[in-house]
PDB file of C-alpha atoms in Angstrom:
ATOM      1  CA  UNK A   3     131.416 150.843  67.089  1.00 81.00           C
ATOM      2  CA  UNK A   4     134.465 150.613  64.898  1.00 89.00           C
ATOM      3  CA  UNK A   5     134.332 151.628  61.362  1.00 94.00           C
ATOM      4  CA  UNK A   6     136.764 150.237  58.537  1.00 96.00           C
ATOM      5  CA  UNK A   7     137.445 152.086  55.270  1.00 97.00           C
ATOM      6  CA  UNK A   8     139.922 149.743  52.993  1.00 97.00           C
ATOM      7  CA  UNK A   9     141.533 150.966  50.034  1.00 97.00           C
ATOM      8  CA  UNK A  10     144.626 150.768  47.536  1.00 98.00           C
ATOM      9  CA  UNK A  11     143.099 148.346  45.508  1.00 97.00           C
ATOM     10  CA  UNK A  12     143.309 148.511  41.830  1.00 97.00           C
ATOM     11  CA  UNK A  13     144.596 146.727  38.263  1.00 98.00           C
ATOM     12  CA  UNK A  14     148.260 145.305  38.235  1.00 98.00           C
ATOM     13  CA  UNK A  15     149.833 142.928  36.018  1.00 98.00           C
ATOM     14  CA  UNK A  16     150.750 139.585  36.979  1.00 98.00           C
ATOM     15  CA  UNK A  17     154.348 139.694  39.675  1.00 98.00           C
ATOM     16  CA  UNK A  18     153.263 142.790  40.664  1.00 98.00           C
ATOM     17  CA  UNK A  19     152.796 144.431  43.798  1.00 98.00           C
ATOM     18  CA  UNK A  20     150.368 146.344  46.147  1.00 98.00           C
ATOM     19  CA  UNK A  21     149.790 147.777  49.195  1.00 98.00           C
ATOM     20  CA  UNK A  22     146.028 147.850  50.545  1.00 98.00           C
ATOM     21  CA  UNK A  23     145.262 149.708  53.973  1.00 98.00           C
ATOM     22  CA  UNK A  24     142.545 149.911  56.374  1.00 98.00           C
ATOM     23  CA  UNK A  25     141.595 152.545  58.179  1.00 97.00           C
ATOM     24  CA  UNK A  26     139.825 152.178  61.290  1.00 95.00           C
ATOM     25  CA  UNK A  27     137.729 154.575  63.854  1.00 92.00           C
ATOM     26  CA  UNK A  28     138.027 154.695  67.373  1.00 78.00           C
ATOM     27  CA  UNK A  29     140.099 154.457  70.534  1.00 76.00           C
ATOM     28  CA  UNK A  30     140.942 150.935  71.091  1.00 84.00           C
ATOM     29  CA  UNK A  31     142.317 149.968  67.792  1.00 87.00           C
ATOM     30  CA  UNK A  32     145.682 148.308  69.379  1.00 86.00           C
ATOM     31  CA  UNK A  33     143.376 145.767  71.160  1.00 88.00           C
ATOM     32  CA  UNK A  34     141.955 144.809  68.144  1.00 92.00           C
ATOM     33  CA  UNK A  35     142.718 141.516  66.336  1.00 93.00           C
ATOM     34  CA  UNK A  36     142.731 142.491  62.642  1.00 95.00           C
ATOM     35  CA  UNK A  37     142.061 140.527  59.348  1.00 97.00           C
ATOM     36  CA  UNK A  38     142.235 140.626  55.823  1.00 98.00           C
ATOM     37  CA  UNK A  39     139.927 138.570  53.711  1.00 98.00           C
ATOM     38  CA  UNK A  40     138.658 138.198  49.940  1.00 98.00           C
ATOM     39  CA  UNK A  41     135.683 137.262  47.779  1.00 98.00           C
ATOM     40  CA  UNK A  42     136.593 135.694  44.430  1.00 97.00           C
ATOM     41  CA  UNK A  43     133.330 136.253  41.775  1.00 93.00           C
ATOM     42  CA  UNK A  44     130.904 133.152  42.652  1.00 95.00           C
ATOM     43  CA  UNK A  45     133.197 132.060  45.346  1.00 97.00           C
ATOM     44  CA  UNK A  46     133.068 132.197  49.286  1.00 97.00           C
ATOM     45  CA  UNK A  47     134.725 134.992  51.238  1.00 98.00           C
ATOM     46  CA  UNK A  48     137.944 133.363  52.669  1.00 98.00           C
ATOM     47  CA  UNK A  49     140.931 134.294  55.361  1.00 98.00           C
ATOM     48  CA  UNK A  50     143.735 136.112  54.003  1.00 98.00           C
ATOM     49  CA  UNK A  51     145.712 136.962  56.929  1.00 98.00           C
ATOM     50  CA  UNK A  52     145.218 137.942  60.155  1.00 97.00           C
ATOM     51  CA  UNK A  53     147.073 139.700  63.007  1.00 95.00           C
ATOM     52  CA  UNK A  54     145.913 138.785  67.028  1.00 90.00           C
ATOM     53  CA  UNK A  55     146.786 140.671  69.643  1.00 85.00           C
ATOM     54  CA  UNK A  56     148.150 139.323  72.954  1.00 78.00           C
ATOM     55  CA  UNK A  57     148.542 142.573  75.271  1.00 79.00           C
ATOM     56  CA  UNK A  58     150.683 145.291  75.364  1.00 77.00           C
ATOM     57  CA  UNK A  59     152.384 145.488  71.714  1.00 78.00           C
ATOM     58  CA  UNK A  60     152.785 141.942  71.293  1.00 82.00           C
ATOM     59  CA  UNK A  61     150.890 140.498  68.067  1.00 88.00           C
ATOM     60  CA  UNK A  62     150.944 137.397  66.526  1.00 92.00           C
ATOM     61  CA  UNK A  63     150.395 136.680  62.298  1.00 95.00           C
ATOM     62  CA  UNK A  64     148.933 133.995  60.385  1.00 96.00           C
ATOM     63  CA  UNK A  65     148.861 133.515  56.638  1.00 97.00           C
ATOM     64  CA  UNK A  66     146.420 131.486  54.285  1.00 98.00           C
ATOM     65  CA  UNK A  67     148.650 128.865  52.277  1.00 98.00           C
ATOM     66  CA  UNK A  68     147.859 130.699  48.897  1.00 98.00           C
ATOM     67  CA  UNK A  69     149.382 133.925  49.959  1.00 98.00           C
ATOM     68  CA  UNK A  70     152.033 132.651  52.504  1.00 98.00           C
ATOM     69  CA  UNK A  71     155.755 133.724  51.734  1.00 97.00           C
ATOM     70  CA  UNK A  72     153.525 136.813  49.452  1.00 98.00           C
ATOM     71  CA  UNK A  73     151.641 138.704  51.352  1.00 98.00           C
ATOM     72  CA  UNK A  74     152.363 140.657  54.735  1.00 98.00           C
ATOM     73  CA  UNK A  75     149.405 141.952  57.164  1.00 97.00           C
ATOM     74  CA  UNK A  76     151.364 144.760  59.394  1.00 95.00           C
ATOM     75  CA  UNK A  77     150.044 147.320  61.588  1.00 93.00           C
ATOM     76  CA  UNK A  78     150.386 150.949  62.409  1.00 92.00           C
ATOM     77  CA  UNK A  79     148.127 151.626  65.951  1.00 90.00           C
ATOM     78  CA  UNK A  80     149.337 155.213  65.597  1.00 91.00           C
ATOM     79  CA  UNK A  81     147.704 155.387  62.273  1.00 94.00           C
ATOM     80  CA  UNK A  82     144.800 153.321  63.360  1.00 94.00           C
ATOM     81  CA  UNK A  83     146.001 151.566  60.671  1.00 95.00           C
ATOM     82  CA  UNK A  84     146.252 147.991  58.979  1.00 96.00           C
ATOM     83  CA  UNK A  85     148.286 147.022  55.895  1.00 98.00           C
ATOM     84  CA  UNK A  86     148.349 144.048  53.518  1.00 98.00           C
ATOM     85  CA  UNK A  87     151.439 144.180  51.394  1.00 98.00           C
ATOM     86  CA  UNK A  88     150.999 142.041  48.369  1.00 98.00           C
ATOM     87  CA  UNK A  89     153.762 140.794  46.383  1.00 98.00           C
ATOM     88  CA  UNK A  90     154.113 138.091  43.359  1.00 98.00           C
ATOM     89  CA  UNK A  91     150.198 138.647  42.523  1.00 98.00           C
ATOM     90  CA  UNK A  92     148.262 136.111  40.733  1.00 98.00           C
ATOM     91  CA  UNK A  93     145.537 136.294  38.512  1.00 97.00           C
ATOM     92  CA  UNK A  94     144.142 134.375  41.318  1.00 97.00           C
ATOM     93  CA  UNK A  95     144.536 136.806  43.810  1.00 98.00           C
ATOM     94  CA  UNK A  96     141.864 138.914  41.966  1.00 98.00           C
ATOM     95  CA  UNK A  97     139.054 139.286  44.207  1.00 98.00           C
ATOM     96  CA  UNK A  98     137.005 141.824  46.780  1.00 98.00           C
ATOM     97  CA  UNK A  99     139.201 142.326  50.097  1.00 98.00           C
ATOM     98  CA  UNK A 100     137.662 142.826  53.005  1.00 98.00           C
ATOM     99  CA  UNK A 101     139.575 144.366  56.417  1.00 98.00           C
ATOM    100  CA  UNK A 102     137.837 143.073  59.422  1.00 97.00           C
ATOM    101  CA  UNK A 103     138.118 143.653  63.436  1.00 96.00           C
ATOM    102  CA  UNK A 104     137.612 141.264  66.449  1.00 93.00           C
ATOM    103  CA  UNK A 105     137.066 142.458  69.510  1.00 89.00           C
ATOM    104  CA  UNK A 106     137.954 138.661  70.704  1.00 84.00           C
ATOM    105  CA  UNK A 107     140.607 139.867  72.846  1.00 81.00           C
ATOM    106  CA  UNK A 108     143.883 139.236  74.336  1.00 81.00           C
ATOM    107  CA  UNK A 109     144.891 135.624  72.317  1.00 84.00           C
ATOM    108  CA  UNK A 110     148.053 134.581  70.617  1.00 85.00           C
ATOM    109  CA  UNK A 111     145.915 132.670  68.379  1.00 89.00           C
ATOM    110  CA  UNK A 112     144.796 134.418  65.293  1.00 93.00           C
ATOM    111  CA  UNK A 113     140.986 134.259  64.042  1.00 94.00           C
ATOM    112  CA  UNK A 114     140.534 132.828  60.862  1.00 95.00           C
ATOM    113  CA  UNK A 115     136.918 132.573  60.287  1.00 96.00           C
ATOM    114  CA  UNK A 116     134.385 134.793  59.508  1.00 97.00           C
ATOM    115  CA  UNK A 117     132.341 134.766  62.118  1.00 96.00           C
ATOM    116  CA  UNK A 118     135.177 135.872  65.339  1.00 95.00           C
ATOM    117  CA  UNK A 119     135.270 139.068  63.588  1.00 96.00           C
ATOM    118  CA  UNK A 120     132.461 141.895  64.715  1.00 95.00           C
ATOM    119  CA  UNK A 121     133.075 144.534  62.132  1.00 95.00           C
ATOM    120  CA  UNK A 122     133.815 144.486  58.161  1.00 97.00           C
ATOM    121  CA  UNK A 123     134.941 146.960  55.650  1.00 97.00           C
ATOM    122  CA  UNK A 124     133.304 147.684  52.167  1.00 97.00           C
ATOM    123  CA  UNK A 125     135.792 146.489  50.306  1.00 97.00           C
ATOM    124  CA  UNK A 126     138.112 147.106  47.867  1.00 98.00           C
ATOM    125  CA  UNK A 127     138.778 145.412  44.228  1.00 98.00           C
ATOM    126  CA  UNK A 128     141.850 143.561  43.229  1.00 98.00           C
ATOM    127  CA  UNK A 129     141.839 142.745  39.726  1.00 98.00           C
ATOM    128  CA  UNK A 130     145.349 140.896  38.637  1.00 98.00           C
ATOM    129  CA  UNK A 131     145.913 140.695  34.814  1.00 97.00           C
ATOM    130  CA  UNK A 132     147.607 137.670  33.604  1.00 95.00           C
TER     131      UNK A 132
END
């Protein structure tokens, strides 16, 4: 079982910048592909980013168009740790994010949908004034 605890979340103005993390239990956490997603109020949860891992140290990242060129997923398997670093926020960037972890395994293709992930995080709120 692999529990994820997000936070950094918070109020920022419009062009700013944050960092969220995600902390995550157990041994196997470089195995793990990792993901970042978001709920907008009244809207469905949808892919961020994502990070896959294909063996050894070798990962592979893939962006949603909305965020591409402004966000960064990174990871820290030392830390049992995943980032998003978000930069040029947008009121529409406001929403719930959500760190998730596959246990899919060893795939140079990263998981974008909801269901290839097995465990979630509780979330943590974005809120980007305009």
């Amino acid at each position: 079982q692999v529990q994820l605890v997000e936070s950094g979340g918070g109020l920022v103005q419009a062009g700013g910048s944050l960092r969220l993390s995600c902390a995550a239990s157990g041994p196997t956490f470089s195995s793990y592909a990792m993901g970042w997603f978001r709920q907008a109020p009244g809207k469905e949860r949808e892919f961020v980013a994502g990070m896959s891992w294909s063996g050894g140290i070798t990962y592979y990242a893939a962006y949603a168009a909305p965020v591409k060129g402004r966000f960064t997923i990174s990871r820290d398997n030392a830390k049992n740790t995943v980032y998003l670093q978000m930069k040029s926020l947008k009121p529409e960037d406001t929403a719930v994010y959500y760190c998730a972890a596959s246990r899919r395994g060893s795939s140079r293709d990263v998981a974008t949908t909801l269901d290839e992930y097995n465990y979630w995080g509780q979330g943590t709120q974005v809120t980007v004034s305009a």
